[in-house]
Coordinates of C-alpha atoms in Angstrom, one line a residue:
N289 CA 75.4 63.1 75.6
N290 CA 73.8 66.5 75.8
S291 CA 76.9 68.2 77.1
A292 CA 79.0 66.9 74.2
Q293 CA 76.3 68.0 71.7
W294 CA 76.1 71.5 73.1
D295 CA 79.9 71.7 73.2
S296 CA 80.0 70.8 69.5
I297 CA 77.3 73.4 68.7
Y298 CA 79.3 76.2 70.5
D299 CA 82.5 75.1 68.8
Q300 CA 80.8 75.4 65.4
Q301 CA 79.4 78.8 66.4
F302 CA 82.8 80.0 67.5
V303 CA 84.3 78.9 64.1
Q304 CA 81.6 81.0 62.4
Y305 CA 82.3 83.9 64.7
V306 CA 86.0 83.9 63.9
H307 CA 85.3 83.8 60.2
E308 CA 82.9 86.8 60.6
K309 CA 85.3 88.9 62.7
A310 CA 88.6 88.0 61.1
P311 CA 88.0 86.3 57.7
E312 CA 91.5 86.9 56.4
R313 CA 93.1 85.3 59.5
A314 CA 90.4 82.7 60.4
E315 CA 92.4 79.7 59.3
A316 CA 95.5 80.7 61.3
L317 CA 93.5 81.6 64.3
L318 CA 91.7 78.3 64.4
T319 CA 94.6 76.0 63.6
N320 CA 97.9 77.6 64.7
T321 CA 98.5 76.8 68.3
S322 CA 102.3 77.4 68.4
D323 CA 102.4 81.2 67.7
V324 CA 102.0 83.3 70.8
A325 CA 100.6 86.3 69.1
I326 CA 98.0 84.3 67.3
G327 CA 97.1 82.5 70.6
Q328 CA 96.5 85.9 72.3
E329 CA 94.3 87.1 69.4
R330 CA 92.3 83.8 69.6
E331 CA 91.8 84.3 73.3
Q332 CA 90.5 87.8 72.8
L333 CA 88.0 86.5 70.1
A334 CA 86.9 83.7 72.5
K335 CA 86.2 86.2 75.2
R336 CA 84.2 88.4 72.9
F337 CA 82.3 85.4 71.6
I338 CA 81.3 84.3 75.1
H339 CA 80.1 87.8 76.0
E340 CA 78.4 88.6 72.8
R341 CA 76.8 85.2 71.8
V342 CA 76.9 82.6 74.6
V343 CA 76.0 84.5 77.7
P344 CA 73.0 86.3 76.1
A345 CA 71.7 83.1 74.7
I346 CA 71.9 81.3 78.0
E347 CA 70.2 84.1 79.9
Q348 CA 67.5 84.3 77.3
D349 CA 67.0 80.5 77.4
Y350 CA 66.8 80.6 81.2
A351 CA 64.3 83.4 81.2
Q352 CA 62.1 81.7 78.6
N353 CA 62.1 78.4 80.4
R354 CA 61.4 80.1 83.7
A355 CA 58.4 81.9 82.2
K356 CA 57.0 78.7 80.7
I357 CA 57.3 76.8 83.9
E358 CA 55.6 79.6 85.9
A359 CA 52.8 79.7 83.3
M360 CA 52.3 76.0 83.6
G361 CA 52.2 76.2 87.3
D362 CA 49.7 78.9 87.3
G363 CA 47.4 77.4 84.7
Q364 CA 47.5 73.7 85.4
G365 CA 48.5 73.4 89.0
Y366 CA 51.9 71.8 88.4
S367 CA 54.5 72.0 91.0
L368 CA 57.4 74.2 90.1
G369 CA 59.9 72.2 92.2
A370 CA 60.8 69.6 89.6
Y371 CA 60.8 72.1 86.7
E372 CA 62.9 74.5 88.7
G373 CA 65.5 71.7 89.0
V374 CA 65.4 71.2 85.2
V375 CA 66.0 74.9 84.5
R376 CA 68.7 75.1 87.1
G377 CA 70.4 72.0 85.6
N378 CA 70.3 73.6 82.1
Y379 CA 71.7 76.8 83.4
D380 CA 74.5 74.9 85.2
R381 CA 75.2 72.9 82.1
D382 CA 75.5 76.1 80.0
A383 CA 77.8 77.6 82.6
E384 CA 80.0 74.5 82.4
L385 CA 80.1 74.9 78.6
I386 CA 81.3 78.4 79.0
G387 CA 84.1 77.2 81.3
Q388 CA 85.0 74.5 78.7
L389 CA 85.1 77.1 75.9
A390 CA 87.3 79.3 78.1
D391 CA 89.6 76.4 78.8
N392 CA 89.8 75.5 75.1
A393 CA 90.7 79.0 74.3
H394 CA 93.3 79.0 77.1
I395 CA 91.4 81.8 79.0
R396 CA 92.4 82.0 82.6
R397 CA 89.5 81.9 85.0
D398 CA 91.5 82.9 88.0
V399 CA 92.2 86.5 86.7
P400 CA 90.3 88.2 89.6
Q401 CA 92.1 86.2 92.2
A402 CA 95.4 86.8 90.5
V403 CA 94.7 90.5 90.3
S404 CA 93.8 90.6 94.0
S405 CA 97.0 88.8 94.9
Q406 CA 99.0 91.2 92.8
Q407 CA 97.3 94.2 94.4
Q408 CA 98.0 92.8 97.9
A409 CA 101.7 92.1 97.0
A410 CA 102.0 95.6 95.6
Q411 CA 100.4 97.2 98.7
Q412 CA 102.7 95.2 100.9
G413 CA 105.7 96.4 98.9
I414 CA 104.5 100.0 99.1
D415 CA 104.1 99.7 102.9
E416 CA 107.6 98.2 103.2
V417 CA 109.1 101.1 101.2
K418 CA 107.2 103.6 103.3
A419 CA 108.6 102.0 106.5
R420 CA 112.2 102.1 105.1
V421 CA 111.8 105.8 104.1
Q422 CA 110.4 106.7 107.5
A423 CA 113.3 104.9 109.2
Q424 CA 115.8 106.7 106.9
Q425 CA 114.2 110.0 107.7
S426 CA 114.5 109.4 111.4
D427 CA 118.2 108.5 110.9
V428 CA 118.7 111.7 108.9
S429 CA 116.9 113.8 111.5
A430 CA 119.0 112.3 114.3
T431 CA 122.3 112.9 112.3
R432 CA 121.3 116.5 111.6
Q433 CA 120.6 117.2 115.2
T434 CA 123.9 115.7 116.3
L435 CA 125.8 117.8 113.7
Q436 CA 123.9 120.9 114.8
Q437 CA 124.9 120.3 118.4
S438 CA 128.5 119.7 117.5
H439 CA 128.5 122.9 115.4
E440 CA 127.1 124.9 118.2
R441 CA 129.6 123.5 120.7
A442 CA 132.5 124.1 118.4
A443 CA 131.3 127.7 117.8
K444 CA 131.2 128.4 121.6
E445 CA 134.6 126.9 122.1
H446 CA 136.0 129.1 119.3
E447 CA 134.5 132.2 120.7
A448 CA 135.9 131.5 124.2
G449 CA 139.3 130.9 122.7
L450 CA 139.2 134.2 120.9
A451 CA 138.2 136.1 124.0
A452 CA 141.0 134.5 126.1
E453 CA 143.5 135.4 123.4
K454 CA 142.4 139.0 123.2
A455 CA 142.6 139.3 127.0
A456 CA 146.2 137.9 127.0
Q457 CA 147.3 140.3 124.3
K458 CA 146.2 143.4 126.3
I459 CA 148.7 142.7 129.1
L460 CA 152.2 143.4 127.7
P461 CA 155.4 142.0 129.5
G462 CA 157.0 144.5 132.1
E463 CA 153.9 146.6 132.5
P464 CA 152.0 146.6 135.8
S465 CA 148.7 145.1 135.9
K466 CA 145.8 147.5 135.5
G467 CA 144.3 148.7 138.8
K468 CA 147.6 148.5 140.8
R469 CA 149.7 151.5 141.9
V470 CA 153.4 151.3 142.9
T471 CA 154.2 153.5 146.0
M472 CA 157.9 154.5 146.9
R473 CA 158.3 154.5 150.6
P474 CA 161.1 156.6 152.4
H475 CA 164.0 154.8 154.1
I476 CA 163.8 155.1 157.9
T477 CA 166.8 154.2 160.1
P478 CA 165.8 152.4 163.3
P479 CA 166.8 154.0 166.6
G480 CA 170.3 152.9 167.8
A481 CA 171.5 152.0 164.4
S482 CA 174.6 153.7 163.2
K483 CA 174.2 156.1 160.3
P484 CA 176.3 155.4 157.3
D485 CA 179.5 157.5 157.0
K486 CA 178.9 160.1 154.3
S487 CA 182.7 160.7 154.1
E488 CA 183.2 157.4 152.7

């Protein structure tokens, strides 16, 4: 069928492209499917081949066919509906061939989706790390505040203890307390009481 013919044509063009770009390694690149490094190099060549040769050819073919159909419609009164379907079919066929070439070269077509998923996973990981850091910062702040309060309380208790100790050291044993006076009162004998005998 036409698809198989186009597939064969593009395969031949890719072989020629590899011989042009890497003549000394063309045989290994086209036949060795077990070596990882060679497979990666082949994928890069296939990507370049698609962008440099296949896509421009498809776009040019589409533009030419579109112009021809429009010219036919303007000059001869043909309806563009049927021909539009033909052009669109050719374009879809060529797009399918590009996909087949990519599959044959083991080129992943889900790279944008994979990158998007990786970005979402990375962002989620970053958000989780931020949340953990913020929680740890809150714990550190609370611990610092508790330690500060304990330190202030201990300092006040220490100052109060020093003041009490200094006050206790100022009052020596046997000394009267400050502010008090000791008055010696004379002995008065009550009336009717016998006086002590001085001769004794």
